[in-house]
N, CA, C and O atoms as a GROMACS GRO file, in nm:
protein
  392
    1UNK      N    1  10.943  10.279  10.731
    1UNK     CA    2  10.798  10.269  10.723
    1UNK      C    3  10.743  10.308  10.860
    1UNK      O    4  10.787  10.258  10.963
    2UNK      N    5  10.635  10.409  10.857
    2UNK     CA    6  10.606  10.438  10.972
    2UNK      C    7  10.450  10.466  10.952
    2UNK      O    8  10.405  10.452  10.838
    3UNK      N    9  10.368  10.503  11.053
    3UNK     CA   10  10.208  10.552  11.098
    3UNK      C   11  10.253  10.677  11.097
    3UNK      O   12  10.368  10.681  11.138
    4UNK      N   13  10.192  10.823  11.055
    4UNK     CA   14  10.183  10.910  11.082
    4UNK      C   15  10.095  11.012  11.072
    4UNK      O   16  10.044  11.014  10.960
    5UNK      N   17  10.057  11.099  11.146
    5UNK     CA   18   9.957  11.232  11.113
    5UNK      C   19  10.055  11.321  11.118
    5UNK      O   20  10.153  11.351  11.186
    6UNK      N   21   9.940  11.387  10.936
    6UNK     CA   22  10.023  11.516  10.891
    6UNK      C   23   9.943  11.627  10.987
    6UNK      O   24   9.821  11.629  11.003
    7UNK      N   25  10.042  11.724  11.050
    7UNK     CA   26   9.990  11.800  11.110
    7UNK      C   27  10.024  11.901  11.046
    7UNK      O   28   9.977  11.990  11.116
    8UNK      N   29  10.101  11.978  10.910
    8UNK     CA   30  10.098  12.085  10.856
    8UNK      C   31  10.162  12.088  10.732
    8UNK      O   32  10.253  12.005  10.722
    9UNK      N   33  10.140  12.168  10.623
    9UNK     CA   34  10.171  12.169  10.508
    9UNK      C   35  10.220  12.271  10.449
    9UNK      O   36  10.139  12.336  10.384
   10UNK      N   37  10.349  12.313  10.450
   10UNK     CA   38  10.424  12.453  10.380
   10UNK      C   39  10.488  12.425  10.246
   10UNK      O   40  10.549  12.319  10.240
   11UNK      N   41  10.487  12.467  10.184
   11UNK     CA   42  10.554  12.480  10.034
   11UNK      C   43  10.660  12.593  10.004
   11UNK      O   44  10.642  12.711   9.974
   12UNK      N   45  10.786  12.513  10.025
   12UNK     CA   46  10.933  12.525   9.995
   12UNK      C   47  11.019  12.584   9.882
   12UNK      O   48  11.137  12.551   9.897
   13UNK      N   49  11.003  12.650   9.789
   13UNK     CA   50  11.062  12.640   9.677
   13UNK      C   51  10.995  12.563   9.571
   13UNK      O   52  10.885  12.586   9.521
   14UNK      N   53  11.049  12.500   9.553
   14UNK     CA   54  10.997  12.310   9.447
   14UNK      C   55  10.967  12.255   9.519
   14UNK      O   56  10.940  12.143   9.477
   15UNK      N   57  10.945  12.269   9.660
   15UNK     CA   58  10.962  12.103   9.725
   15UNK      C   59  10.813  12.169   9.819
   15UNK      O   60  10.775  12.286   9.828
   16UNK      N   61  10.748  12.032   9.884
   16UNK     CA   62  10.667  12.069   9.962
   16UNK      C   63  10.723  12.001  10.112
   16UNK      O   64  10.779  11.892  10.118
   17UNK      N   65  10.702  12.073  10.205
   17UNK     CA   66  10.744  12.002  10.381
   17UNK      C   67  10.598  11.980  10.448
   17UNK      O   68  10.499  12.052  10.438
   18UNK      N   69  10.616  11.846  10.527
   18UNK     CA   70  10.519  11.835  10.596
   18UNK      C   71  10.543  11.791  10.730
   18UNK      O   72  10.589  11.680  10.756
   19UNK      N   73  10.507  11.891  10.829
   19UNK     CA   74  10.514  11.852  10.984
   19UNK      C   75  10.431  11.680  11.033
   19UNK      O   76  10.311  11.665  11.010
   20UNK      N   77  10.488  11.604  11.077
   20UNK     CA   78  10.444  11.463  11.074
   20UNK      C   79  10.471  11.454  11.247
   20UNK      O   80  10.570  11.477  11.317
   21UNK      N   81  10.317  11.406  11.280
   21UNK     CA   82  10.343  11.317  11.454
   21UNK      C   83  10.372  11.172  11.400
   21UNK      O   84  10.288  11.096  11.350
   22UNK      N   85  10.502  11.147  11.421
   22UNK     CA   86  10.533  10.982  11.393
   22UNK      C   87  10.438  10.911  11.488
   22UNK      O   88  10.489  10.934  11.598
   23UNK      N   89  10.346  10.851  11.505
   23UNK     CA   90  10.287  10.776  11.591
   23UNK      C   91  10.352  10.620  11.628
   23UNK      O   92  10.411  10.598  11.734
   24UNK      N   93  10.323  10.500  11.503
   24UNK     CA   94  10.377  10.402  11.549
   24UNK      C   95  10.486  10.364  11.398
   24UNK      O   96  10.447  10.349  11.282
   25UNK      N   97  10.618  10.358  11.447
   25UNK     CA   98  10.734  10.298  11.397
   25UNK      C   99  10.736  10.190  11.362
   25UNK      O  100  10.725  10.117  11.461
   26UNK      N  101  10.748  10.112  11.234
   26UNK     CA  102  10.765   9.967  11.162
   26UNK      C  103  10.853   9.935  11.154
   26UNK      O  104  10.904   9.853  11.230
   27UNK      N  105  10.908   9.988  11.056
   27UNK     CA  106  11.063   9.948  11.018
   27UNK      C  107  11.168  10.058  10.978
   27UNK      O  108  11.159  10.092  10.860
   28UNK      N  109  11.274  10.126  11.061
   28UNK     CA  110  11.327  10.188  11.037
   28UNK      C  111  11.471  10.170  11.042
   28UNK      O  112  11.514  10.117  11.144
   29UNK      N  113  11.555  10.203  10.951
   29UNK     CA  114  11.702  10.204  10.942
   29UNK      C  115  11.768  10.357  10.976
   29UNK      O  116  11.874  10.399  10.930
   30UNK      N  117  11.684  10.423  11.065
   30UNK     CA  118  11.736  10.525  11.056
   30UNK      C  119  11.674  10.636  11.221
   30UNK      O  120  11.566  10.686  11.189
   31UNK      N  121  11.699  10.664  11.315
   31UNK     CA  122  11.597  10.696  11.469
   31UNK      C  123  11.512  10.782  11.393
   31UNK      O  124  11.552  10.856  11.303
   32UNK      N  125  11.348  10.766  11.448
   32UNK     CA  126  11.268  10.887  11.407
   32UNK      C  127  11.245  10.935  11.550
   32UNK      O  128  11.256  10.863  11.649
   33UNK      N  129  11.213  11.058  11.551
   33UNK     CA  130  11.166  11.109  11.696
   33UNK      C  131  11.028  11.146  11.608
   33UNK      O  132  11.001  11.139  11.488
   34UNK      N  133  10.930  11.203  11.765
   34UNK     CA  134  10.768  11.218  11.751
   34UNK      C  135  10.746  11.311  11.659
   34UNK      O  136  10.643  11.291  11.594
   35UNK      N  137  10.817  11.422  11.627
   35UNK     CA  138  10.753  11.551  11.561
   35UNK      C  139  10.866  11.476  11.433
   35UNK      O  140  10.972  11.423  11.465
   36UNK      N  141  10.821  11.484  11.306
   36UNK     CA  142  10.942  11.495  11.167
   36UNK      C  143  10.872  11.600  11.080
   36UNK      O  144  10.750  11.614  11.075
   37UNK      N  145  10.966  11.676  11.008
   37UNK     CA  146  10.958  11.659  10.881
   37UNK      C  147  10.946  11.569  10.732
   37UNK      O  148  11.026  11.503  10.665
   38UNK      N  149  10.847  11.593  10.724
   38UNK     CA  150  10.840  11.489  10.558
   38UNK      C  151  10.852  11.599  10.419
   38UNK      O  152  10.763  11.677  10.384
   39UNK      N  153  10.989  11.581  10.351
   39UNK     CA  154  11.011  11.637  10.260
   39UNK      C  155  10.920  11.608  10.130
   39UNK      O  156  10.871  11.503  10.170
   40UNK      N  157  10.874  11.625  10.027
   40UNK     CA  158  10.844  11.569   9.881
   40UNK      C  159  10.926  11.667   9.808
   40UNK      O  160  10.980  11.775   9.834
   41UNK      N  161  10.915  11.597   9.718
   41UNK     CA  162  11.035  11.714   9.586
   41UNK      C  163  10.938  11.734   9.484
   41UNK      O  164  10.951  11.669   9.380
   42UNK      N  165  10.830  11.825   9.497
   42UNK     CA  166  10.736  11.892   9.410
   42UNK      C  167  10.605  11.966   9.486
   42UNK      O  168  10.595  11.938   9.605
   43UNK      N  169  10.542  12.022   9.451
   43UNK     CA  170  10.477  12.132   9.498
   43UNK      C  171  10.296  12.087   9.424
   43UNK      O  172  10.202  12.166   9.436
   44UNK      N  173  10.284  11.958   9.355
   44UNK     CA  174  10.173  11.940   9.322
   44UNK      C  175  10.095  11.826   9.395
   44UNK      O  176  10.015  11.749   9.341
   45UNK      N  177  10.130  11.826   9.530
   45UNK     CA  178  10.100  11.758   9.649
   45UNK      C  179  10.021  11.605   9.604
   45UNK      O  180   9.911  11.555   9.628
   46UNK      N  181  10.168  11.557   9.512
   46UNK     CA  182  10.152  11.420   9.493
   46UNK      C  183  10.228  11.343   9.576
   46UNK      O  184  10.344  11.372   9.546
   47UNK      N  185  10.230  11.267   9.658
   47UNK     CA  186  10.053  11.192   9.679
   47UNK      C  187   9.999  11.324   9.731
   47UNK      O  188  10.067  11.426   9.746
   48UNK      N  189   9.880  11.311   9.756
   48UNK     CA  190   9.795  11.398   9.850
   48UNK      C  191   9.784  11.356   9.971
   48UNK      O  192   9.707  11.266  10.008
   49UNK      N  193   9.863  11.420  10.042
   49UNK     CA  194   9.832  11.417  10.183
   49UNK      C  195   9.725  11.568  10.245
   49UNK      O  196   9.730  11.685  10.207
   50UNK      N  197   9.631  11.498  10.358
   50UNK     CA  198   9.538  11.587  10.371
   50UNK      C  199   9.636  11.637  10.531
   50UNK      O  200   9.728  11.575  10.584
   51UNK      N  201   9.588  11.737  10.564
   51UNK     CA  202   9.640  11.797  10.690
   51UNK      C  203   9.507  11.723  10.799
   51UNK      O  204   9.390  11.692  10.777
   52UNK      N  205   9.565  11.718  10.877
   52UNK     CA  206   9.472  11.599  10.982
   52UNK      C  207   9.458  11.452  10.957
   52UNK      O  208   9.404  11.386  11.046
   53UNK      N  209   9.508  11.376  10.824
   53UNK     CA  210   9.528  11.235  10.787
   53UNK      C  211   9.622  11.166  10.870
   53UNK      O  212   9.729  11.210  10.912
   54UNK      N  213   9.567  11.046  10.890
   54UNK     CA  214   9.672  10.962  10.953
   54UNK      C  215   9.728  10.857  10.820
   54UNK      O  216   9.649  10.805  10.741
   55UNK      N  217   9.860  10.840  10.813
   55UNK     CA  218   9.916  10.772  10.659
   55UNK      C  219  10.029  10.629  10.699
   55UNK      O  220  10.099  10.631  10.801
   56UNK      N  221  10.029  10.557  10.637
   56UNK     CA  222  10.143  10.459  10.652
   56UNK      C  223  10.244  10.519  10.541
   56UNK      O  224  10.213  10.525  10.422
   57UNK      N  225  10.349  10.557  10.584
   57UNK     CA  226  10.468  10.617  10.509
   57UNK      C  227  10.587  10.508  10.495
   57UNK      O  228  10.645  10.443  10.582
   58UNK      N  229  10.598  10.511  10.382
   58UNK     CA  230  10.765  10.483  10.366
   58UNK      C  231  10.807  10.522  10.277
   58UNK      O  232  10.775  10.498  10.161
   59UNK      N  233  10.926  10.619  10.336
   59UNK     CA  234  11.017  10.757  10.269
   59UNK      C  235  11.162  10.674  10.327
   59UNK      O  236  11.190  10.569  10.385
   60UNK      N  237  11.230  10.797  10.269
   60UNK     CA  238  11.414  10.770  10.276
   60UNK      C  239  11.416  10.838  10.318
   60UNK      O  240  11.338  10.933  10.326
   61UNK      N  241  11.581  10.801  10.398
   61UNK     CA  242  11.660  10.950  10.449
   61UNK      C  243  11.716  10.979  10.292
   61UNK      O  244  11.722  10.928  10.180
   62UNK      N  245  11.754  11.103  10.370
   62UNK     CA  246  11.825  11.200  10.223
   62UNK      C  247  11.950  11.282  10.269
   62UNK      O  248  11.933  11.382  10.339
   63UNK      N  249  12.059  11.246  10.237
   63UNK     CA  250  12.189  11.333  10.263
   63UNK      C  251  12.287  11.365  10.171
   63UNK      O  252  12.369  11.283  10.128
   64UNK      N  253  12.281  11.534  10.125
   64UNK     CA  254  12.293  11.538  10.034
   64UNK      C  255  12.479  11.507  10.000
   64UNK      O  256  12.530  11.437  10.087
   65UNK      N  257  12.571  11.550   9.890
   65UNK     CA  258  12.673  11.498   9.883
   65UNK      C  259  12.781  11.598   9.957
   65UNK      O  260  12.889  11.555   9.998
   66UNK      N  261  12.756  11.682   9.965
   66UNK     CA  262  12.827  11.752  10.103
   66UNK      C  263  12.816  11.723  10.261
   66UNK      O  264  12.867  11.807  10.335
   67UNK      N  265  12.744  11.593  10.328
   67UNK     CA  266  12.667  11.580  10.426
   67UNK      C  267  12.585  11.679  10.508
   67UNK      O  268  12.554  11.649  10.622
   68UNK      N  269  12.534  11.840  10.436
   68UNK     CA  270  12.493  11.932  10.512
   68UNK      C  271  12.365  11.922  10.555
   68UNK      O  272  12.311  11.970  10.655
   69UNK      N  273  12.320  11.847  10.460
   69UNK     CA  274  12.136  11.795  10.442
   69UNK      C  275  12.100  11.676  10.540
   69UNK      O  276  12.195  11.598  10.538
   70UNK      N  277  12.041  11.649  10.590
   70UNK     CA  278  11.990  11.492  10.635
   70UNK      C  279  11.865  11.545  10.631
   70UNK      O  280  11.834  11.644  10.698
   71UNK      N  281  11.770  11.471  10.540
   71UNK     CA  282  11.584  11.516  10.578
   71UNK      C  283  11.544  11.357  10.528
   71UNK      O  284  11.613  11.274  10.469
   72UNK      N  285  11.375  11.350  10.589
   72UNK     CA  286  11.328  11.266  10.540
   72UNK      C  287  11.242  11.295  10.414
   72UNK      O  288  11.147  11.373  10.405
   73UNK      N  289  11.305  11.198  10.301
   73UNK     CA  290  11.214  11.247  10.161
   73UNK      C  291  11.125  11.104  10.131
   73UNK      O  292  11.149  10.986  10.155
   74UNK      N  293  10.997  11.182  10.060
   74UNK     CA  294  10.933  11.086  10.031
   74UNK      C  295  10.936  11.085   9.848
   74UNK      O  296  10.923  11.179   9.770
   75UNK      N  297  10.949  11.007   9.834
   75UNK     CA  298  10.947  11.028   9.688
   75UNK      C  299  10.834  11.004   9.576
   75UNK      O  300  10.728  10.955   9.617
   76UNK      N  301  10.846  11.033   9.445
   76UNK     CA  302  10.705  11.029   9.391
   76UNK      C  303  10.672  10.852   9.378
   76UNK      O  304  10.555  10.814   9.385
   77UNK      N  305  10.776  10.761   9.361
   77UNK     CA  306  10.762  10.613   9.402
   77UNK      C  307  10.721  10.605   9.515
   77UNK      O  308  10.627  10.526   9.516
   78UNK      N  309  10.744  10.651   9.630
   78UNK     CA  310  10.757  10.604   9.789
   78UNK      C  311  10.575  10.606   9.811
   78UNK      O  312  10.492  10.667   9.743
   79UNK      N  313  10.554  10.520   9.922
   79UNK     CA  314  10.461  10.431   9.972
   79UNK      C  315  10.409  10.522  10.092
   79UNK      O  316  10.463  10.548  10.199
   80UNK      N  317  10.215  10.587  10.010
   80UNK     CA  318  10.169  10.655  10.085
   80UNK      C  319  10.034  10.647  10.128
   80UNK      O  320   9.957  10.723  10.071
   81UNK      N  321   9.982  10.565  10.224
   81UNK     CA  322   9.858  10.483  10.147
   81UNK      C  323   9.752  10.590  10.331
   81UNK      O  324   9.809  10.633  10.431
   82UNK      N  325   9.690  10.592  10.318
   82UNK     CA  326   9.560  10.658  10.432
   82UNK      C  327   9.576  10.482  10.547
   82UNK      O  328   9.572  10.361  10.523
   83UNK      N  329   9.596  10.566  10.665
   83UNK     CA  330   9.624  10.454  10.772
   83UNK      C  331   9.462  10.398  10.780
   83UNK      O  332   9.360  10.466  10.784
   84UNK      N  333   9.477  10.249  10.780
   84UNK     CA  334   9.358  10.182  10.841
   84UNK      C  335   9.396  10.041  10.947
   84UNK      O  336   9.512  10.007  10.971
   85UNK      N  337   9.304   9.988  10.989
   85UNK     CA  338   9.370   9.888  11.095
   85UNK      C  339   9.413   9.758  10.983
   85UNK      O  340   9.497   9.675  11.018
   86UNK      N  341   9.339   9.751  10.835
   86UNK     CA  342   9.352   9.635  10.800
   86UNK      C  343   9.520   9.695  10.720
   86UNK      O  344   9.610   9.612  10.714
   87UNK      N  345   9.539   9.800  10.681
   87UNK     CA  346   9.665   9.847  10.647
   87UNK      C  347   9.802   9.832  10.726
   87UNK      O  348   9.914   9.808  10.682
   88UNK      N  349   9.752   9.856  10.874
   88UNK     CA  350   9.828   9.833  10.954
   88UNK      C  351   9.854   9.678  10.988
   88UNK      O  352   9.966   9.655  11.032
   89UNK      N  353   9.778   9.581  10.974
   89UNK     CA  354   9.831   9.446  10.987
   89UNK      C  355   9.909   9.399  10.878
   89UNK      O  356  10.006   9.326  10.901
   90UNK      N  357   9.869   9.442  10.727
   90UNK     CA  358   9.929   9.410  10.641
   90UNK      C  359  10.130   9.426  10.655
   90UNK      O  360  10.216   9.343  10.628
   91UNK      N  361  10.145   9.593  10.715
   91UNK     CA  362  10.260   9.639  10.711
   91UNK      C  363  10.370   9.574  10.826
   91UNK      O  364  10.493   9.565  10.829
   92UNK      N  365  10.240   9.527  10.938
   92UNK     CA  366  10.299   9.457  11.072
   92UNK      C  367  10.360   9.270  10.988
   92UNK      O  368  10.459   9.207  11.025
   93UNK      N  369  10.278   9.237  10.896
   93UNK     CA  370  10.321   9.099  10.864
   93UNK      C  371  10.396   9.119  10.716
   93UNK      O  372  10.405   9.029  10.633
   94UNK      N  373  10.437   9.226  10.704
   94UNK     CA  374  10.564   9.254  10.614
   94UNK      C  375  10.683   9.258  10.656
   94UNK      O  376  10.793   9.214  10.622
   95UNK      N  377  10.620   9.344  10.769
   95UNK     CA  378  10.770   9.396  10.832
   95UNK      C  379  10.811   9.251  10.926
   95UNK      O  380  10.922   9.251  10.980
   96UNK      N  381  10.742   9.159  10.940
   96UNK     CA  382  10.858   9.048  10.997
   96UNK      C  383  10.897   8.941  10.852
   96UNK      O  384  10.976   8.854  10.888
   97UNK      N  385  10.873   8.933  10.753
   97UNK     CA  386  10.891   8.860  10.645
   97UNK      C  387  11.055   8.957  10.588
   97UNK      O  388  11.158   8.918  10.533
   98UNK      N  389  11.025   9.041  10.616
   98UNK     CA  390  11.152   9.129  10.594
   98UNK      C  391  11.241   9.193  10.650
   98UNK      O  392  11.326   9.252  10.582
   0.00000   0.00000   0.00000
């Protein structure tokens, strides 16, 4: 789970990529550095992320069964809500309950 602004939006094949400034880190099982990729696996930009939005994300890593892949995917379940401060306390008093 992380804070992030989408800073760009290319469309992949099936899949859509989105350039992400990780800003502030919640809970992660996995290192993020500042610039990521955010994978989705469809091209009908569900959720909608806007280019210039700041978002509370929580996506998976993804590696595929050859280990050649490692990306971060968000999935059409995964948790994509428009960052606000009352969003951000909510995720801050999750993330210590969990």
């Amino acid at each position: 789970v992380f804070q992030g602004r989408i800073l760009a939006r290319r469309f992949l094949g099936q899949e859509t990529r989105y350039e992400v400034e990780v800003k502030t880190p919640y809970r992660h099982r996995f290192p993020l550095v500042s610039l990521e990729y955010l994978w989705v696996p469809n091209t009908c930009s569900c959720p909608p992320l806007r280019e210039g939005g700041e978002y509370v994300l929580m996506a998976r890593r993804h590696v595929n069964y050859e280990r050649t892949l490692n990306r971060i995917l968000l999935q059409d379940d995964g948790y994509a809500r428009p960052w606000t401060p009352r969003e951000d306390r909510l995720v801050r008093e999750a993330a210590r309950h969990c």
